[in-house]
């Protein structure tokens, strides 16, 4: 039990630091990606590029902490009880579980952040009450399925690649920080490109604000494809891949360094 608690607490603390580091550093790229996906045929606006930052930062620590805690805890349980002989299945299951838990925490923050990025609210603090007033509490969970549909494939692809490249569960030795940075960058870039169409649909759903133009995930994908073409489903992929490449380096590098430091303090 003490090993589990150590895994739980160290993952939570290191994950919170990792998420905060990524969002604080790369928020402008995320805002540009959102605006490209919202209206692919209009001129990109670069004003108020930090609008919604407060909500992104508010989400960073709990969301990243939830993912890493859920992922590492599930991985510990699966390893402890030898549920899977193949580590690939272990990582897939742990990543899916972590992604689902983190998505439920992230969605309200994501809705507010993306609506702020599109200039749909003038005040970050008034945004939640405005959404609830016009759409009810479920307005904060607009696009939640699209977020889950995006996060689970993204996280499973990213974590499978990262863990394989990391190698410790596949008979390899522990890597230095430089290799963690490179592996994180590559894993994030591949996962980001593959899941961009899902991300585009999520953006449209979360910024619909109850207008009824985009309501459900699959019809949104179909509507974008039929009315705007397949290229629109990859709107902003360059920015998204850039964001996740750099973000992967920061995310995994910060997590591995922070967790190593936390564990050394407990010894």
mmCIF file of N, CA and C in Angstrom, residues 72-141:
data_model
loop_
_atom_site.group_PDB
_atom_site.id
_atom_site.type_symbol
_atom_site.label_atom_id
_atom_site.label_comp_id
_atom_site.label_asym_id
_atom_site.label_seq_id
_atom_site.Cartn_x
_atom_site.Cartn_y
_atom_site.Cartn_z
ATOM 1 N N UNK A 72 -0.739 6.478 -13.704
ATOM 2 C CA UNK A 72 0.293 5.766 -12.948
ATOM 3 C C UNK A 72 -0.302 4.813 -11.910
ATOM 4 N N UNK A 73 -1.431 5.205 -11.318
ATOM 5 C CA UNK A 73 -2.079 4.333 -10.333
ATOM 6 C C UNK A 73 -2.635 3.075 -11.000
ATOM 7 N N UNK A 74 -3.307 3.270 -12.163
ATOM 8 C CA UNK A 74 -3.825 2.115 -12.890
ATOM 9 C C UNK A 74 -2.684 1.219 -13.368
ATOM 10 N N UNK A 75 -1.615 1.819 -13.836
ATOM 11 C CA UNK A 75 -0.454 1.049 -14.284
ATOM 12 C C UNK A 75 0.133 0.247 -13.125
ATOM 13 N N UNK A 76 0.201 0.853 -11.941
ATOM 14 C CA UNK A 76 0.716 0.166 -10.754
ATOM 15 C C UNK A 76 -0.152 -1.048 -10.417
ATOM 16 N N UNK A 77 -1.466 -0.853 -10.452
ATOM 17 C CA UNK A 77 -2.398 -1.947 -10.137
ATOM 18 C C UNK A 77 -2.247 -3.089 -11.142
ATOM 19 N N UNK A 78 -2.177 -2.742 -12.422
ATOM 20 C CA UNK A 78 -2.065 -3.763 -13.458
ATOM 21 C C UNK A 78 -0.746 -4.530 -13.347
ATOM 22 N N UNK A 79 0.321 -3.812 -12.996
ATOM 23 C CA UNK A 79 1.612 -4.465 -12.816
ATOM 24 C C UNK A 79 1.632 -5.328 -11.549
ATOM 25 N N UNK A 80 1.076 -4.780 -10.471
ATOM 26 C CA UNK A 80 1.093 -5.456 -9.176
ATOM 27 C C UNK A 80 0.365 -6.791 -9.227
ATOM 28 N N UNK A 81 -0.758 -6.810 -9.960
ATOM 29 C CA UNK A 81 -1.573 -8.021 -10.014
ATOM 30 C C UNK A 81 -1.371 -8.805 -11.318
ATOM 31 N N UNK A 82 -0.361 -8.408 -12.091
ATOM 32 C CA UNK A 82 0.014 -9.116 -13.328
ATOM 33 C C UNK A 82 -1.184 -9.372 -14.230
ATOM 34 N N UNK A 83 -1.963 -8.305 -14.457
ATOM 35 C CA UNK A 83 -3.170 -8.432 -15.275
ATOM 36 C C UNK A 83 -2.826 -8.712 -16.728
ATOM 37 N N UNK A 84 -1.791 -8.031 -17.236
ATOM 38 C CA UNK A 84 -1.380 -8.224 -18.629
ATOM 39 C C UNK A 84 0.086 -8.657 -18.680
ATOM 40 N N UNK A 85 0.363 -9.631 -19.506
ATOM 41 C CA UNK A 85 1.756 -10.007 -19.721
ATOM 42 C C UNK A 85 2.413 -9.059 -20.713
ATOM 43 N N UNK A 86 1.638 -8.586 -21.666
ATOM 44 C CA UNK A 86 2.150 -7.661 -22.674
ATOM 45 C C UNK A 86 2.036 -6.228 -22.157
ATOM 46 N N UNK A 87 3.137 -5.489 -22.036
ATOM 47 C CA UNK A 87 3.067 -4.122 -21.513
ATOM 48 C C UNK A 87 2.249 -3.168 -22.378
ATOM 49 N N UNK A 88 2.103 -3.489 -23.664
ATOM 50 C CA UNK A 88 1.318 -2.625 -24.548
ATOM 51 C C UNK A 88 -0.126 -2.536 -24.075
ATOM 52 N N UNK A 89 -0.723 -3.655 -23.690
ATOM 53 C CA UNK A 89 -2.092 -3.658 -23.195
ATOM 54 C C UNK A 89 -2.199 -2.901 -21.871
ATOM 55 N N UNK A 90 -1.173 -3.013 -21.057
ATOM 56 C CA UNK A 90 -1.149 -2.295 -19.787
ATOM 57 C C UNK A 90 -1.150 -0.789 -20.024
ATOM 58 N N UNK A 91 -0.310 -0.325 -20.926
ATOM 59 C CA UNK A 91 -0.234 1.113 -21.209
ATOM 60 C C UNK A 91 -1.517 1.614 -21.864
ATOM 61 N N UNK A 92 -2.085 0.805 -22.751
ATOM 62 C CA UNK A 92 -3.332 1.191 -23.407
ATOM 63 C C UNK A 92 -4.454 1.364 -22.389
ATOM 64 N N UNK A 93 -4.591 0.403 -21.485
ATOM 65 C CA UNK A 93 -5.643 0.457 -20.470
ATOM 66 C C UNK A 93 -5.428 1.633 -19.515
ATOM 67 N N UNK A 94 -4.199 1.806 -19.066
ATOM 68 C CA UNK A 94 -3.894 2.890 -18.131
ATOM 69 C C UNK A 94 -4.109 4.252 -18.776
ATOM 70 N N UNK A 95 -3.705 4.396 -20.032
ATOM 71 C CA UNK A 95 -3.869 5.679 -20.732
ATOM 72 C C UNK A 95 -5.345 5.984 -20.966
ATOM 73 N N UNK A 96 -6.129 4.977 -21.320
ATOM 74 C CA UNK A 96 -7.564 5.187 -21.537
ATOM 75 C C UNK A 96 -8.251 5.613 -20.245
ATOM 76 N N UNK A 97 -7.905 4.964 -19.144
ATOM 77 C CA UNK A 97 -8.483 5.307 -17.851
ATOM 78 C C UNK A 97 -8.082 6.718 -17.424
ATOM 79 N N UNK A 98 -6.809 7.037 -17.557
ATOM 80 C CA UNK A 98 -6.338 8.366 -17.202
ATOM 81 C C UNK A 98 -6.962 9.436 -18.054
ATOM 82 N N UNK A 99 -7.116 9.158 -19.329
ATOM 83 C CA UNK A 99 -7.703 10.123 -20.256
ATOM 84 C C UNK A 99 -9.166 10.397 -19.930
ATOM 85 N N UNK A 100 -9.919 9.348 -19.628
ATOM 86 C CA UNK A 100 -11.332 9.508 -19.295
ATOM 87 C C UNK A 100 -11.493 10.354 -18.029
ATOM 88 N N UNK A 101 -10.723 10.046 -17.004
ATOM 89 C CA UNK A 101 -10.812 10.802 -15.741
ATOM 90 C C UNK A 101 -10.456 12.266 -15.955
ATOM 91 N N UNK A 102 -9.371 12.509 -16.700
ATOM 92 C CA UNK A 102 -8.921 13.879 -16.925
ATOM 93 C C UNK A 102 -9.909 14.668 -17.777
ATOM 94 N N UNK A 103 -10.571 14.002 -18.731
ATOM 95 C CA UNK A 103 -11.527 14.689 -19.609
ATOM 96 C C UNK A 103 -12.719 15.223 -18.829
ATOM 97 N N UNK A 104 -13.185 14.459 -17.858
ATOM 98 C CA UNK A 104 -14.327 14.891 -17.057
ATOM 99 C C UNK A 104 -13.977 16.114 -16.214
ATOM 100 N N UNK A 105 -12.726 16.200 -15.798
ATOM 101 C CA UNK A 105 -12.272 17.370 -15.050
ATOM 102 C C UNK A 105 -12.044 18.557 -15.981
ATOM 103 N N UNK A 106 -11.514 18.295 -17.169
ATOM 104 C CA UNK A 106 -11.097 19.354 -18.092
ATOM 105 C C UNK A 106 -12.247 20.060 -18.804
ATOM 106 N N UNK A 107 -13.335 19.361 -19.114
ATOM 107 C CA UNK A 107 -14.327 19.889 -20.048
ATOM 108 C C UNK A 107 -14.864 21.281 -19.707
ATOM 109 N N UNK A 108 -15.320 21.542 -18.479
ATOM 110 C CA UNK A 108 -15.823 22.890 -18.190
ATOM 111 C C UNK A 108 -14.772 23.979 -18.423
ATOM 112 N N UNK A 109 -13.539 23.714 -18.031
ATOM 113 C CA UNK A 109 -12.451 24.672 -18.261
ATOM 114 C C UNK A 109 -12.217 24.878 -19.750
ATOM 115 N N UNK A 110 -12.294 23.784 -20.511
ATOM 116 C CA UNK A 110 -12.037 23.840 -21.952
ATOM 117 C C UNK A 110 -13.110 24.651 -22.671
ATOM 118 N N UNK A 111 -14.363 24.462 -22.283
ATOM 119 C CA UNK A 111 -15.461 25.220 -22.888
ATOM 120 C C UNK A 111 -15.259 26.716 -22.656
ATOM 121 N N UNK A 112 -14.998 27.099 -21.417
ATOM 122 C CA UNK A 112 -14.805 28.513 -21.086
ATOM 123 C C UNK A 112 -13.591 29.074 -21.807
ATOM 124 N N UNK A 113 -12.496 28.333 -21.802
ATOM 125 C CA UNK A 113 -11.266 28.797 -22.452
ATOM 126 C C UNK A 113 -11.476 29.041 -23.940
ATOM 127 N N UNK A 114 -12.113 28.083 -24.633
ATOM 128 C CA UNK A 114 -12.273 28.235 -26.077
ATOM 129 C C UNK A 114 -13.266 29.335 -26.433
ATOM 130 N N UNK A 115 -14.296 29.501 -25.639
ATOM 131 C CA UNK A 115 -15.229 30.602 -25.892
ATOM 132 C C UNK A 115 -14.568 31.951 -25.614
ATOM 133 N N UNK A 116 -13.685 32.007 -24.631
ATOM 134 C CA UNK A 116 -12.921 33.220 -24.377
ATOM 135 C C UNK A 116 -11.964 33.505 -25.538
ATOM 136 N N UNK A 117 -11.346 32.470 -26.060
ATOM 137 C CA UNK A 117 -10.415 32.638 -27.180
ATOM 138 C C UNK A 117 -11.112 33.175 -28.420
ATOM 139 N N UNK A 118 -12.410 32.865 -28.556
ATOM 140 C CA UNK A 118 -13.182 33.351 -29.701
ATOM 141 C C UNK A 118 -13.848 34.694 -29.421
ATOM 142 N N UNK A 119 -13.595 35.286 -28.259
ATOM 143 C CA UNK A 119 -14.161 36.587 -27.929
ATOM 144 C C UNK A 119 -15.641 36.550 -27.626
ATOM 145 N N UNK A 120 -16.147 35.388 -27.187
ATOM 146 C CA UNK A 120 -17.580 35.250 -26.928
ATOM 147 C C UNK A 120 -17.966 35.726 -25.532
ATOM 148 N N UNK A 121 -16.971 36.045 -24.709
ATOM 149 C CA UNK A 121 -17.219 36.607 -23.381
ATOM 150 C C UNK A 121 -16.197 37.706 -23.134
ATOM 151 N N UNK A 122 -16.601 38.734 -22.416
ATOM 152 C CA UNK A 122 -15.696 39.845 -22.148
ATOM 153 C C UNK A 122 -14.925 39.665 -20.846
ATOM 154 N N UNK A 123 -15.417 38.831 -19.970
ATOM 155 C CA UNK A 123 -14.778 38.632 -18.675
ATOM 156 C C UNK A 123 -14.643 37.147 -18.364
ATOM 157 N N UNK A 124 -13.430 36.740 -17.981
ATOM 158 C CA UNK A 124 -13.187 35.343 -17.648
ATOM 159 C C UNK A 124 -14.006 34.913 -16.434
ATOM 160 N N UNK A 125 -14.213 35.829 -15.498
ATOM 161 C CA UNK A 125 -14.930 35.485 -14.277
ATOM 162 C C UNK A 125 -16.450 35.437 -14.503
ATOM 163 N N UNK A 126 -16.935 36.208 -15.487
ATOM 164 C CA UNK A 126 -18.369 36.212 -15.772
ATOM 165 C C UNK A 126 -18.759 35.096 -16.738
ATOM 166 N N UNK A 127 -17.780 34.507 -17.427
ATOM 167 C CA UNK A 127 -18.070 33.498 -18.451
ATOM 168 C C UNK A 127 -18.859 32.301 -17.926
ATOM 169 N N UNK A 128 -18.479 31.698 -16.790
ATOM 170 C CA UNK A 128 -19.235 30.532 -16.318
ATOM 171 C C UNK A 128 -20.699 30.835 -16.048
ATOM 172 N N UNK A 129 -20.985 31.957 -15.373
ATOM 173 C CA UNK A 129 -22.375 32.294 -15.063
ATOM 174 C C UNK A 129 -23.154 32.613 -16.329
ATOM 175 N N UNK A 130 -22.475 33.212 -17.330
ATOM 176 C CA UNK A 130 -23.138 33.510 -18.605
ATOM 177 C C UNK A 130 -23.528 32.225 -19.327
ATOM 178 N N UNK A 131 -22.627 31.252 -19.330
ATOM 179 C CA UNK A 131 -22.904 29.961 -19.980
ATOM 180 C C UNK A 131 -24.048 29.242 -19.276
ATOM 181 N N UNK A 132 -23.998 29.208 -17.950
ATOM 182 C CA UNK A 132 -25.040 28.527 -17.175
ATOM 183 C C UNK A 132 -26.388 29.218 -17.354
ATOM 184 N N UNK A 133 -26.378 30.545 -17.435
ATOM 185 C CA UNK A 133 -27.618 31.302 -17.584
ATOM 186 C C UNK A 133 -28.300 31.011 -18.913
ATOM 187 N N UNK A 134 -27.518 30.896 -19.979
ATOM 188 C CA UNK A 134 -28.089 30.697 -21.312
ATOM 189 C C UNK A 134 -28.278 29.233 -21.695
ATOM 190 N N UNK A 135 -27.441 28.349 -21.142
ATOM 191 C CA UNK A 135 -27.484 26.945 -21.561
ATOM 192 C C UNK A 135 -27.695 25.964 -20.409
ATOM 193 N N UNK A 136 -27.698 26.466 -19.190
ATOM 194 C CA UNK A 136 -27.793 25.573 -18.047
ATOM 195 C C UNK A 136 -26.429 25.006 -17.694
ATOM 196 N N UNK A 137 -26.379 24.227 -16.625
ATOM 197 C CA UNK A 137 -25.108 23.673 -16.160
ATOM 198 C C UNK A 137 -24.464 22.777 -17.196
ATOM 199 N N UNK A 138 -25.300 22.154 -18.046
ATOM 200 C CA UNK A 138 -24.755 21.255 -19.062
ATOM 201 C C UNK A 138 -24.039 22.000 -20.172
ATOM 202 N N UNK A 139 -24.232 23.340 -20.203
ATOM 203 C CA UNK A 139 -23.478 24.138 -21.165
ATOM 204 C C UNK A 139 -21.979 24.042 -20.927
ATOM 205 N N UNK A 140 -21.604 23.800 -19.676
ATOM 206 C CA UNK A 140 -20.187 23.636 -19.345
ATOM 207 C C UNK A 140 -19.651 22.284 -19.811
ATOM 208 N N UNK A 141 -20.566 21.386 -20.188
ATOM 209 C CA UNK A 141 -20.149 20.078 -20.692
ATOM 210 C C UNK A 141 -20.486 19.913 -22.173
#
